[in-house]
Coordinates of C-alpha atoms in Angstrom, one line a residue:
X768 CA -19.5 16.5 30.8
X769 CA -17.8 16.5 27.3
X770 CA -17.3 19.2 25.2
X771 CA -16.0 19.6 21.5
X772 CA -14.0 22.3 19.7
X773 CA -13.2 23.3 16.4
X774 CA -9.6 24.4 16.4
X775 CA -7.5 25.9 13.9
X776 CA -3.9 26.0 15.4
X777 CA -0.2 26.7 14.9
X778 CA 2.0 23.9 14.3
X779 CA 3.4 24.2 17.7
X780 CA 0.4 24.4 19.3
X781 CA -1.0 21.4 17.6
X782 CA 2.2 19.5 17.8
X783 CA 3.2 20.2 21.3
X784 CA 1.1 18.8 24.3
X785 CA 1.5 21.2 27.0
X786 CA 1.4 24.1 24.6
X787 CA -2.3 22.1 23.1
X788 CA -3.6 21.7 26.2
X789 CA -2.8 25.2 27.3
X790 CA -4.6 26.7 24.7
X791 CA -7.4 24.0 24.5
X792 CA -8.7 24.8 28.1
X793 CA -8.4 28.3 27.2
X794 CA -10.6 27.9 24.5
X795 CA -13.1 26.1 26.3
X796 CA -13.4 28.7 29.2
X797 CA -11.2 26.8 31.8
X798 CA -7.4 28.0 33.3
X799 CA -4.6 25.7 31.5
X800 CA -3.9 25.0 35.5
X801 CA -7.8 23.9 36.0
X802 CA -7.2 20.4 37.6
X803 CA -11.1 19.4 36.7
X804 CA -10.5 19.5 32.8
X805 CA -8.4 17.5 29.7
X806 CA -8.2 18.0 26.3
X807 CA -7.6 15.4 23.7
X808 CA -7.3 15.6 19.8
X809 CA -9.7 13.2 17.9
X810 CA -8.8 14.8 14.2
X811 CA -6.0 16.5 13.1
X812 CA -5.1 17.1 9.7
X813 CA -2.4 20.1 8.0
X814 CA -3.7 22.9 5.9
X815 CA -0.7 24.4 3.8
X816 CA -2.7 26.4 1.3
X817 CA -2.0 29.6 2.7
X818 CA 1.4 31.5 3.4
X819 CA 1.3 30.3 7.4
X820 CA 0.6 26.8 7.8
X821 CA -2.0 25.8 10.0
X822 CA -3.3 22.8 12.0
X823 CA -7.3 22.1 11.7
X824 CA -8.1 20.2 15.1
X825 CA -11.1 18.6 16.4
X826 CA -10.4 18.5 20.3
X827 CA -12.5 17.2 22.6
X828 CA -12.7 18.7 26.5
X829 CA -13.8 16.2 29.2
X830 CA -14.7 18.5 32.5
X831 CA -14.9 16.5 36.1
X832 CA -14.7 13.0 34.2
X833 CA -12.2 11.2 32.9
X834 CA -11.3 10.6 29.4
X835 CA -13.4 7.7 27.4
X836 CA -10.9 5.3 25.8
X837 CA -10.5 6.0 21.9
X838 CA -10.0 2.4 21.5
X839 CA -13.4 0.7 21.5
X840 CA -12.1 -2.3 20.2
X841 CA -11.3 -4.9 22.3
X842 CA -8.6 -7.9 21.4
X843 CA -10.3 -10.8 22.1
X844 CA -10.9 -14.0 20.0
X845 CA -12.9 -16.9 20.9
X846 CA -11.2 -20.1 20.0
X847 CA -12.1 -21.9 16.9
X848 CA -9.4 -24.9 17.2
X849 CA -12.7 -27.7 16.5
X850 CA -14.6 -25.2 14.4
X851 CA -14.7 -25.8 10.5
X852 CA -12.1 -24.3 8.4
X853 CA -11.7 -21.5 5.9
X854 CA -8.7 -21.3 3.7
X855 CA -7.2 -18.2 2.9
X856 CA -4.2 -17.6 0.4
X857 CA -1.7 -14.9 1.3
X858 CA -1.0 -13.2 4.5
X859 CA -1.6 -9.5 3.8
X860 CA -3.5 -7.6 5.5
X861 CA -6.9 -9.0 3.0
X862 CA -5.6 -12.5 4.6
X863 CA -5.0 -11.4 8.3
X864 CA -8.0 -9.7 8.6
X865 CA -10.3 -11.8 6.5
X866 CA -8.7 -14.4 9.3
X867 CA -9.2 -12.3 12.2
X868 CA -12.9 -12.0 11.0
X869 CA -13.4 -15.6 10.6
X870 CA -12.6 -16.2 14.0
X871 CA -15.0 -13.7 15.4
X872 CA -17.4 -15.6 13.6
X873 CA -17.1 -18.7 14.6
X874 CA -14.9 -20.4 11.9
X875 CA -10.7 -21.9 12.0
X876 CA -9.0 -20.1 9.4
X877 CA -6.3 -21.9 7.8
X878 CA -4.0 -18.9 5.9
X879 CA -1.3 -20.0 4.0
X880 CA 1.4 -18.0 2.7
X881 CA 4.1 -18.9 0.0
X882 CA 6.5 -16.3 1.9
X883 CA 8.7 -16.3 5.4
X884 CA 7.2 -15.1 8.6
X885 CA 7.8 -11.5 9.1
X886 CA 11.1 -11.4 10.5
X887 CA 13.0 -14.2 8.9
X888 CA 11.4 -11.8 5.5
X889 CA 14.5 -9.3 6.7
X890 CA 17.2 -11.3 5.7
X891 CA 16.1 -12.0 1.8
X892 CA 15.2 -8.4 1.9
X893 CA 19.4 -7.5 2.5
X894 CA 20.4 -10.0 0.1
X895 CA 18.4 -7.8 -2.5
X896 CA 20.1 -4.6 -0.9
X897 CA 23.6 -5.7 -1.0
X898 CA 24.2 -8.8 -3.1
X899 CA 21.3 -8.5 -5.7
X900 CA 19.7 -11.6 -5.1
X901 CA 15.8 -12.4 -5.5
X902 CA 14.2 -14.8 -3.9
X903 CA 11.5 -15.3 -5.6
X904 CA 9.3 -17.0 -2.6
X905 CA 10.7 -14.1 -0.3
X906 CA 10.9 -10.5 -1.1
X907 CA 9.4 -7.1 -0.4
X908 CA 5.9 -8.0 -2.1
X909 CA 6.0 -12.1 -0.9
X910 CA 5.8 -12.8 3.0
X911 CA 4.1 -12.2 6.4
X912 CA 2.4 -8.9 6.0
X913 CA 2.5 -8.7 2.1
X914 CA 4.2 -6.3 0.2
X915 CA 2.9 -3.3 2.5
X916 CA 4.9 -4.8 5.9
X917 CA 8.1 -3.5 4.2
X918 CA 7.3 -1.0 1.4
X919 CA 5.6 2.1 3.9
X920 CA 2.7 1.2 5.6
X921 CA 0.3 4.2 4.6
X922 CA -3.2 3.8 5.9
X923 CA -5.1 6.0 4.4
X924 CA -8.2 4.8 1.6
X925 CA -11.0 7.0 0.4
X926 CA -13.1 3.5 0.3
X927 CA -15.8 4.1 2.0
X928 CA -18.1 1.4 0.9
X929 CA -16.1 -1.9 1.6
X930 CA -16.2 -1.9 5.6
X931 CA -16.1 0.1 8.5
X932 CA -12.4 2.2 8.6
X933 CA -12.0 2.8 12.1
X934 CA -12.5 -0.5 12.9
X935 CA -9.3 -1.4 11.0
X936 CA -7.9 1.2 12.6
X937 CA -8.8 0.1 16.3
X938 CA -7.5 -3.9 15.2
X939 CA -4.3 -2.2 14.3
X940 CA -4.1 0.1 17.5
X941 CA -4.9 -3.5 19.6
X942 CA -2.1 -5.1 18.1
X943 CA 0.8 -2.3 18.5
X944 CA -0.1 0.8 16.5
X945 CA 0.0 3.9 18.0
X946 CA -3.3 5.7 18.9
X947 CA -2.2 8.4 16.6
X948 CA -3.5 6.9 13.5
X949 CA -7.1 6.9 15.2
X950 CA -6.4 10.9 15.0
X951 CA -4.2 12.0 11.6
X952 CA -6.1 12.7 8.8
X953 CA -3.1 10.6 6.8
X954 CA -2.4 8.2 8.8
X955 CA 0.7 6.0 8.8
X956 CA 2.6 3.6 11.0
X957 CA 5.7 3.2 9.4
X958 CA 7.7 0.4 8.1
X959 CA 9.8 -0.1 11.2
X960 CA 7.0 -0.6 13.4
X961 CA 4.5 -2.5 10.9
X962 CA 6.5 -6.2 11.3
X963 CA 6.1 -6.5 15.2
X964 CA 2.4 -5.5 14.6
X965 CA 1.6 -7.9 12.1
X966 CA 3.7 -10.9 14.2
X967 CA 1.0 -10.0 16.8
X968 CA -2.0 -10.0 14.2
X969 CA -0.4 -13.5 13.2
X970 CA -0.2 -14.4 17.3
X971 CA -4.2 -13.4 17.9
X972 CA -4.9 -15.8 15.0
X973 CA -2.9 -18.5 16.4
X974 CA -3.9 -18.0 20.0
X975 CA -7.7 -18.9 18.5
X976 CA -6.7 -21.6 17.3
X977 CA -6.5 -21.4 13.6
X978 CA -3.2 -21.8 11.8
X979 CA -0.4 -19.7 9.6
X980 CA 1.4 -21.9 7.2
X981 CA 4.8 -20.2 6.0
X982 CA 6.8 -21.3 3.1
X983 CA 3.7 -23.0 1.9
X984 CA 2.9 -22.5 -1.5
X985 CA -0.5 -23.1 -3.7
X986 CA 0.4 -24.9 -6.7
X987 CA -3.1 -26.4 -7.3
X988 CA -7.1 -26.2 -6.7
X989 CA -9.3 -28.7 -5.7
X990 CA -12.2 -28.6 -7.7
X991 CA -15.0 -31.0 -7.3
X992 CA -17.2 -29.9 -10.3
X993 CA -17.9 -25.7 -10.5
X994 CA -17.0 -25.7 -6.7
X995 CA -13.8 -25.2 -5.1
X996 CA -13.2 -27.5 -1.7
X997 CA -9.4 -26.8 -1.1
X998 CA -5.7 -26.3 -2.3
X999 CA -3.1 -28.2 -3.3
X1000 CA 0.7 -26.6 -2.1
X1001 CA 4.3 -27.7 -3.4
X1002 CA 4.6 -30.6 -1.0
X1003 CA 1.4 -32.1 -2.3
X1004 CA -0.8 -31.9 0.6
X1005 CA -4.2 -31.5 0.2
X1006 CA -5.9 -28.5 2.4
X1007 CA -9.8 -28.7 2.3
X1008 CA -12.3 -26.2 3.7
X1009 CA -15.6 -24.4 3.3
X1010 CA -14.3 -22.1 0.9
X1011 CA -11.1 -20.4 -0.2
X1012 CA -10.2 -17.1 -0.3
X1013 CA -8.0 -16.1 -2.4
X1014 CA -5.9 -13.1 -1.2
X1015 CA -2.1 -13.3 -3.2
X1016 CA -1.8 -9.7 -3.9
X1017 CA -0.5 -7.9 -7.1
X1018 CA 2.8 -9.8 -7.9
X1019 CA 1.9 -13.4 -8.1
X1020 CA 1.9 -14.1 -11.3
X1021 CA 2.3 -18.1 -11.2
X1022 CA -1.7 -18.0 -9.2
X1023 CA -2.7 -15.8 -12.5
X1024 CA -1.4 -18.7 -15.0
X1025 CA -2.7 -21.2 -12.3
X1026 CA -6.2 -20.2 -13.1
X1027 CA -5.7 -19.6 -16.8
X1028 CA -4.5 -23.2 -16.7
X1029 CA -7.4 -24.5 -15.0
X1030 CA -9.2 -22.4 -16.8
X1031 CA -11.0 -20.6 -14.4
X1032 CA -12.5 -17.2 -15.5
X1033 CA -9.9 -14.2 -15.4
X1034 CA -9.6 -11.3 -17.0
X1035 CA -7.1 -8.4 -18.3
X1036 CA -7.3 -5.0 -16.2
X1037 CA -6.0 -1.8 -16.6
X1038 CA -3.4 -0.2 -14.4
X1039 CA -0.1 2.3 -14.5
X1040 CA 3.2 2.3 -15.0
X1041 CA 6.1 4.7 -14.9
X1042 CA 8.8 5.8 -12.3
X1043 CA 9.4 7.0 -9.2
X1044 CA 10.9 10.4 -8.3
X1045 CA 13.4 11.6 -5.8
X1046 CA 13.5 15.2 -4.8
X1047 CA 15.6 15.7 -1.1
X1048 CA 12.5 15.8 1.5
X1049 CA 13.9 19.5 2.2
X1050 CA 12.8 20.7 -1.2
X1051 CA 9.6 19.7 -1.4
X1052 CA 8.8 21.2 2.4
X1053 CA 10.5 24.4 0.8
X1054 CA 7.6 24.4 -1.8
X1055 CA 4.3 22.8 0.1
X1056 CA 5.1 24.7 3.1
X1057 CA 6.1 28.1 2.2
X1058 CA 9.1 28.0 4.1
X1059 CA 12.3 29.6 3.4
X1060 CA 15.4 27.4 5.2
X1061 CA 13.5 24.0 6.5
X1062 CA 10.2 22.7 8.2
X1063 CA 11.3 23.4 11.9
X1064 CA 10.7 20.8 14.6
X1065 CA 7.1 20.6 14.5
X1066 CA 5.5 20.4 10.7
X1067 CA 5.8 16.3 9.5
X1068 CA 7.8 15.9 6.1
X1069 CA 5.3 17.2 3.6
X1070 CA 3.7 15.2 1.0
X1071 CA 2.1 16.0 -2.4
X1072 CA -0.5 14.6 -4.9
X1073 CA -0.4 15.5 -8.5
X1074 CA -2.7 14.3 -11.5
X1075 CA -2.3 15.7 -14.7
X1076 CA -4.3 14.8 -18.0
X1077 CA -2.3 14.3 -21.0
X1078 CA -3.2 13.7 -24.8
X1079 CA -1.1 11.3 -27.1
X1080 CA -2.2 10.2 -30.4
X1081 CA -6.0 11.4 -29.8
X1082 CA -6.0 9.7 -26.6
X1083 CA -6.2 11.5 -23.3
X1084 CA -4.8 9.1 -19.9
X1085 CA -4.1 10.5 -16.5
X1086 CA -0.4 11.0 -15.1
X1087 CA -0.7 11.3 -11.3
X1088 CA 1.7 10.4 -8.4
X1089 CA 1.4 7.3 -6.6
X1090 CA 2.3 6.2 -3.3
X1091 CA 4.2 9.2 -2.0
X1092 CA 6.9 8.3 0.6
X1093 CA 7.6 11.5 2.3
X1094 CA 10.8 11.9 4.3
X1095 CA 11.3 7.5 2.9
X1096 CA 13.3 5.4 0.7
X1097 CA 13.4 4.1 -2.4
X1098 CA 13.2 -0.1 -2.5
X1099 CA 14.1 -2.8 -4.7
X1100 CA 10.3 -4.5 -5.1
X1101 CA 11.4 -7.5 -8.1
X1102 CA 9.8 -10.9 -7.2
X1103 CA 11.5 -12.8 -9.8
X1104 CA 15.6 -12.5 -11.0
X1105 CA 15.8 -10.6 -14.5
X1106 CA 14.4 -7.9 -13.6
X1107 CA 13.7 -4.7 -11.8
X1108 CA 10.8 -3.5 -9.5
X1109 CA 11.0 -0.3 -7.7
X1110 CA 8.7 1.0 -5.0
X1111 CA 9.1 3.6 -1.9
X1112 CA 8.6 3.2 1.7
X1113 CA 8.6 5.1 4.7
X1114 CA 9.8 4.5 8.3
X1115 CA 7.2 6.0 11.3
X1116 CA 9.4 9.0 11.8
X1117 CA 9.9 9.8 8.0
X1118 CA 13.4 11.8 8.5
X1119 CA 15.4 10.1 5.9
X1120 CA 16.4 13.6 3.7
X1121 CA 14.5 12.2 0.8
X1122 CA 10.9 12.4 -0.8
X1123 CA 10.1 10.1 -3.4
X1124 CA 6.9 9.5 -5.3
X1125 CA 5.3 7.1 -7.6
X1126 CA 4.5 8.8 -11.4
X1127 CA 2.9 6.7 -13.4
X1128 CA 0.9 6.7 -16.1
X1129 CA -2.5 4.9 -17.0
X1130 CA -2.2 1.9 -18.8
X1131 CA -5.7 1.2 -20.9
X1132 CA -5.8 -2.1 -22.6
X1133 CA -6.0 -0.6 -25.9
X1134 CA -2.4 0.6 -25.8
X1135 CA -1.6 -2.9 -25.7
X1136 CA -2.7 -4.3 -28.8
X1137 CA 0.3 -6.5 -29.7
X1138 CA -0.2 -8.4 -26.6
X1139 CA -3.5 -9.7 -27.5
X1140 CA -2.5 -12.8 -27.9
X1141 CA -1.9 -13.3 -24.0
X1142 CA -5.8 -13.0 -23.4
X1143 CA -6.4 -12.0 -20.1
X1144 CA -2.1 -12.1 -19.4
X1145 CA -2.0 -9.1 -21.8
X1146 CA -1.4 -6.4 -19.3
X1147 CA 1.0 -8.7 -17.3
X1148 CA 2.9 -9.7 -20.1
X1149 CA 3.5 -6.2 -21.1
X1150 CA 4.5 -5.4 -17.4
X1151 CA 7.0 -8.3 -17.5
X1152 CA 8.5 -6.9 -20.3
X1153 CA 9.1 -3.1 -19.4
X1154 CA 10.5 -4.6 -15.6
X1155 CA 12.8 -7.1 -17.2
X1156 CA 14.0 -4.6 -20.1
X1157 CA 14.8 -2.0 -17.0
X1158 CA 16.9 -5.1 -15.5
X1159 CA 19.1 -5.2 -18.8
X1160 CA 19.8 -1.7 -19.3
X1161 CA 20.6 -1.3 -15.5
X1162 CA 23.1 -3.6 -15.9
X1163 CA 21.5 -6.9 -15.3
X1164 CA 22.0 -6.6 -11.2
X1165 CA 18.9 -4.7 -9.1
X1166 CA 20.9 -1.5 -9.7
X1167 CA 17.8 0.5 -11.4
X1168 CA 18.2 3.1 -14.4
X1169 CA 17.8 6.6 -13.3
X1170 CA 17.9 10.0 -15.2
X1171 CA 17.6 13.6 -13.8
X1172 CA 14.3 15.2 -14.4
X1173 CA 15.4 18.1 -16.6
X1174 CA 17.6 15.8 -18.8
X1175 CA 14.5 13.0 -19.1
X1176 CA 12.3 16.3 -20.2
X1177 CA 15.0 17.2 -23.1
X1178 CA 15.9 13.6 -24.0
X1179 CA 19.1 13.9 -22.7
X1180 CA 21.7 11.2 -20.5
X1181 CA 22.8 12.6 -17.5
X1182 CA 25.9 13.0 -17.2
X1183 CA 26.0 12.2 -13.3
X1184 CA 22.9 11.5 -10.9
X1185 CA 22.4 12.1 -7.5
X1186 CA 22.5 10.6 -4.2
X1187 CA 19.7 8.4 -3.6
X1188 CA 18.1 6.4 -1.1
X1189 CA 18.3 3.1 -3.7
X1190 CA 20.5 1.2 -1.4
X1191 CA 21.1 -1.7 -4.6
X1192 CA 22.5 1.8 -6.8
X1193 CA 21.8 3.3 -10.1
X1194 CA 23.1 3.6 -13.9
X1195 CA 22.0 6.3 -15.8
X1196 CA 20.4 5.5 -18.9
X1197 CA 18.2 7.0 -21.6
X1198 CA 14.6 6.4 -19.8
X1199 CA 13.4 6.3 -22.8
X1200 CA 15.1 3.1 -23.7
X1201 CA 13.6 1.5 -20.3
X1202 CA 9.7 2.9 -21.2
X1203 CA 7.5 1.9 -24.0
X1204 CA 7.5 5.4 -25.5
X1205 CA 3.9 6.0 -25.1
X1206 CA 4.7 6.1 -21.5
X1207 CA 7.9 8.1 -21.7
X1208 CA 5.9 11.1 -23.8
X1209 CA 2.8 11.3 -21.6
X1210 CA 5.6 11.4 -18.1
X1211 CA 7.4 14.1 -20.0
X1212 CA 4.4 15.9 -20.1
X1213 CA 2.9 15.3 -16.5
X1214 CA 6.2 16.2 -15.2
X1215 CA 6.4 20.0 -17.7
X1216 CA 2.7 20.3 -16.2
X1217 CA 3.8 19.7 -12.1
X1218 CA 7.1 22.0 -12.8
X1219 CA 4.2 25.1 -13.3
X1220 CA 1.9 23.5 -10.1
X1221 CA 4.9 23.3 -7.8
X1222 CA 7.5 25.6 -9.0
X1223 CA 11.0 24.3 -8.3
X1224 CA 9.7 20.4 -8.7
X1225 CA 11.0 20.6 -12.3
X1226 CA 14.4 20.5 -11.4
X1227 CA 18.0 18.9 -12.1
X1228 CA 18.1 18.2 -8.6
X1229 CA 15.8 15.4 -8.8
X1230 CA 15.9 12.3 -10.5
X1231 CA 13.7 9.5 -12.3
X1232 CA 13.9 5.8 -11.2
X1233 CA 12.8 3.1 -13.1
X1234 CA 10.4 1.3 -13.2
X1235 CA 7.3 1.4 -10.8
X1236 CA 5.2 -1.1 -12.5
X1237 CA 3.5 -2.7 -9.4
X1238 CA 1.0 0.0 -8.9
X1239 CA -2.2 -2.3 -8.9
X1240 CA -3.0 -5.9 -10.5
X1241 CA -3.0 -5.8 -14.1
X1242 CA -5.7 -9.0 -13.8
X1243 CA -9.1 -9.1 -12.2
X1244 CA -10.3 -12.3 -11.3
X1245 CA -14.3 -11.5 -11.6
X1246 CA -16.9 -11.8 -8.5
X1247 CA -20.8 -11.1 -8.4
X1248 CA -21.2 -7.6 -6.7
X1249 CA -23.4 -8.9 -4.0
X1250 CA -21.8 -11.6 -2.9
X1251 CA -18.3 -11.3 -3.6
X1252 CA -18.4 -15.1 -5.2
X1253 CA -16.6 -16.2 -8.4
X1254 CA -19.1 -15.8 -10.6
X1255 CA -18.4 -19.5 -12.5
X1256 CA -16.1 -21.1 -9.5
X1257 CA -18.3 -21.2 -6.0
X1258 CA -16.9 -21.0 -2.8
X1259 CA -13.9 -19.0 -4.4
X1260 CA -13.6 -15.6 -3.4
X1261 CA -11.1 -13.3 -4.9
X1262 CA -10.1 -10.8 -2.2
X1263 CA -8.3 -7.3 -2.5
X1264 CA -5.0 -6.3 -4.7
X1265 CA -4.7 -9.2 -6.6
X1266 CA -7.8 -10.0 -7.7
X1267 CA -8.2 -6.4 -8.5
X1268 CA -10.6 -4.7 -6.0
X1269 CA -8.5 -3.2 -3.0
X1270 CA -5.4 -1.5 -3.1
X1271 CA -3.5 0.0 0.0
X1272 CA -3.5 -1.5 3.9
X1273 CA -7.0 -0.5 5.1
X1274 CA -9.3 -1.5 1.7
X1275 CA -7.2 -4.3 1.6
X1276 CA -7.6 -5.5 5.1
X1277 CA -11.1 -4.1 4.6
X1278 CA -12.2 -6.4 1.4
X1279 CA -10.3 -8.9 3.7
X1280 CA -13.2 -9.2 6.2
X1281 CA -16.4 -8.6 4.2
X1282 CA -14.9 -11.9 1.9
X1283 CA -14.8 -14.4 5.0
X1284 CA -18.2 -12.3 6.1
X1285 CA -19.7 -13.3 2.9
X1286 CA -18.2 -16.7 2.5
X1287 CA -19.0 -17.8 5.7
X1288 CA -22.9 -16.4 5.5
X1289 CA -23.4 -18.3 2.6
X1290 CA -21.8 -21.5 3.0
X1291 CA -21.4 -22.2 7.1
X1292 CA -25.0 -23.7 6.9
X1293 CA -24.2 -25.8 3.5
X1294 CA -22.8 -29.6 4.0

């Protein structure tokens, strides 16, 4: 017999597993000594609105049987060694599981990926740390895993059209994640832990007999007509499959001017640009959680989300945070030398003594009419030129320009910053001499607006870091609705970040599978 509860608990009680199951059984009628029933959480998520924090848990109580496994998911893949072959560009998690999916259907997926596998990624990402050198084929966005592997590893979406969630969610438990993400509300796994689970994602695909190419990069298309049968990489070999999905994430700009060149229908997109934000992690509990000294052993490192709407010139355009990285780091994100990147990660614990945030602003194409002339490179141009003007004024090295949060408000260089996270180091600088000014005036304002949401955010004690640029793709590469198909190019099929419909692990991974789904429906009866 199962039972299920509706619990709303302390911290310690939700957070500590004798003390949960104590009071579980309780609540279900039985002793906390009663040897015929367990409790288990199945949902758990923090409500901090009021002045004593609480835990909202869905338990479940199983009386005289045992558990059921959360993880219906098994990992098992037929092999598809002598099946016929998919190609798929960029090993993120759109690529991975778009490969994964293949194989449970029946098809060899062939992914190839410009970047390192996952671990030899580590070293390239110290040589940007210490020495300030970018590789341009091997960084924190390029490589096994893409650019989530090493910048936080966040999984949670509010997509809830593009696939089933917690089937993403049981993959990733089957391949090394905790079962804890099948319960948080905001889940996360942690960048410490995400490269030996996407090694094993990488070893299921292998073990089925399809193939990972690293250090293999697309420098051409084969196109027979509208249709396109395969890729071309640096070494000139010719890869030909059913179809090709096309999976490169955000930063690579050289497969945007690839099909510009070959002129294959793109277009420019919208996205947001600004900074990110460090407070220390102990601040921001202070404020979310009511708390006087610190957290205590039980709450996580709180998080926050902020949006405000701001008016410029008659025009109104959302300032909200992006990617926050509680109790996380602050990472040098560039793909190219000349200029900066940043972005924020987390490890699974999240104890570092620092919060940092995205804040960016939108970016609408018509605040970008001097880039016309790029066509559908406008908005990446424009990016381009804000990430390699922060890499001049930072001193031409990754160290990034930084300000403190007051002094930005009031226009003002700081005379000194803070510690930071930002292992490369920072130079302070006039932010608005790194931000086109439009952006500059409508952060000023989001940032006046937040200091009166969360009072003490608006402080000297925190500090700007520029620029986060890399929020999503500022290209879409079109596909039909239904069927996920180019709408000119067939058997191309733009997946996820890069193409402009997926952002974050789980869409991602998510857009991943219903693009080899699609593919493979339509085509795997074709010849």
């Amino acid at each position: 017999m199962k039972k299920e509860l509706q619990l709303q608990l302390s911290p310690e009680e939700a957070y500590d597993d004798l003390l949960f199951q104590q009071v579980a059984l309780e609540k279900a009628g039985f002793s906390s000594e009663s040897p015929e029933a367990i409790a288990r959480q199945i949902r758990r998520s923090i409500d901090a609105r009021g002045r004593q924090v609480r835990v909202n848990v869905t338990a479940e109580v199983f009386i005289n049987e045992p558990p059921t496994p959360l993880l219906q998911t098994p990992k098992a893949y037929q092999n598809v060694s002598n099946k016929e072959q998919l190609i798929i560009v960029g090993a993120g998690p759109a690529g991975l599981f778009a490969a994964l999916r293949a194989i449970e259907l029946g098809i060899k997926p062939i992914v190839i990926e410009r970047g390192k596998d996952v671990r030899a990624r580590r070293r390239d990402l110290a040589a940007i740390n210490k020495d300030h050198i970018v590789n341009p084929e091997s960084n924190y966005c390029f490589g096994e895993g893409g650019a989530g592997t090493y910048s936080d590893g966040k999984l949670y979406t509010r997509s809830k059209k593009r696939g089933d969630i917690r089937r993403i969610m049981e993959i990733l438990v089957a391949h090394g994640a905790t079962e804890e993400i099948l319960v948080d509300a905001h889940p996360h796994i942690g960048t410490n832990k995400l490269p030996k689970l996407v090694a094993e994602l990488r070893e299921s695909i292998l073990q089925a007999g399809g193939e990972v190419l690293f250090e293999t990069k697309v420098v051409d298309f084969i196109l027979e007509g509208n249709e396109m049968k395969g890729v071309v990489t640096q070494d000139g070999e010719k890869i030909k499959g059913i179809g090709v999905i096309l999976a490169t994430g955000h930063s690579a700009r050289d497969i945007f001017h690839l099909l510009q060149n070959k002129k294959i229908l793109i277009e420019a997109k919208p996205f947001a640009l600004g900074v990110r934000v460090e407070h220390s992690q102990n601040l921001i509990d202070r404020i979310q959680y009511h708390c006087e000294v610190d957290r205590g052993p039980y709450l996580p490192a709180s998080s926050y989300a902020l949006v405000n709407q701001t008016y410029l010139n008659g025009k109104q355009r959302g300032v909200f945070s992006f990617c926050m990285c509680p109790g996380g780091f602050i990472v040098p994100a560039a793909t190219s030398p000349g200029e900066i990147v940043v972005n924020g990660m987390s490890p699974s614990r999240r104890d570092s003594k620092f919060a940092n945030s995205g804040m960016v602003v939108a970016v609408e194409l018509e605040d970008l009419p001097q880039y016309k002339k790029y066509g559908p490179l406008a908005a990446m141009m424009f990016q381009a030129e804000v990430e390699q003007r922060a890499w001049k004024l930072g001193g031409e090295r990754q160290t990034a320009p930084a300000q403190r949060l007051v002094d930005f408000t009031q226009k003002k260089v700081s005379s000194s910053l803070l510690d930071t996270s930002y292992q490369p180091g920072l130079k302070s600088v006039d932010m608005y001499e790194v931000l086109p000014n439009f952006i500059a005036e409508r952060l000023k304002q989001g940032f006046l607006n937040f200091g009166q949401k969360m009072k003490g955010y608006l402080t000297n004690e925190a500090q700007i870091i520029g620029v986060e640029s890399r929020t999503s793709s500022p290209v879409r590469i079109p596909r039909d609705r239904e069927s996920f198909e180019h709408p000119i190019v067939k058997r191309l099929y733009p997946c996820a970040e890069g193409a402009g419909y997926a952002g974050g692990i789980v869409s991602a991974a998510m857009d991943g599978e219903r693009c080899a789904e699609k593919l493979i429906e339509k085509y795997i009866t074709v010849r």
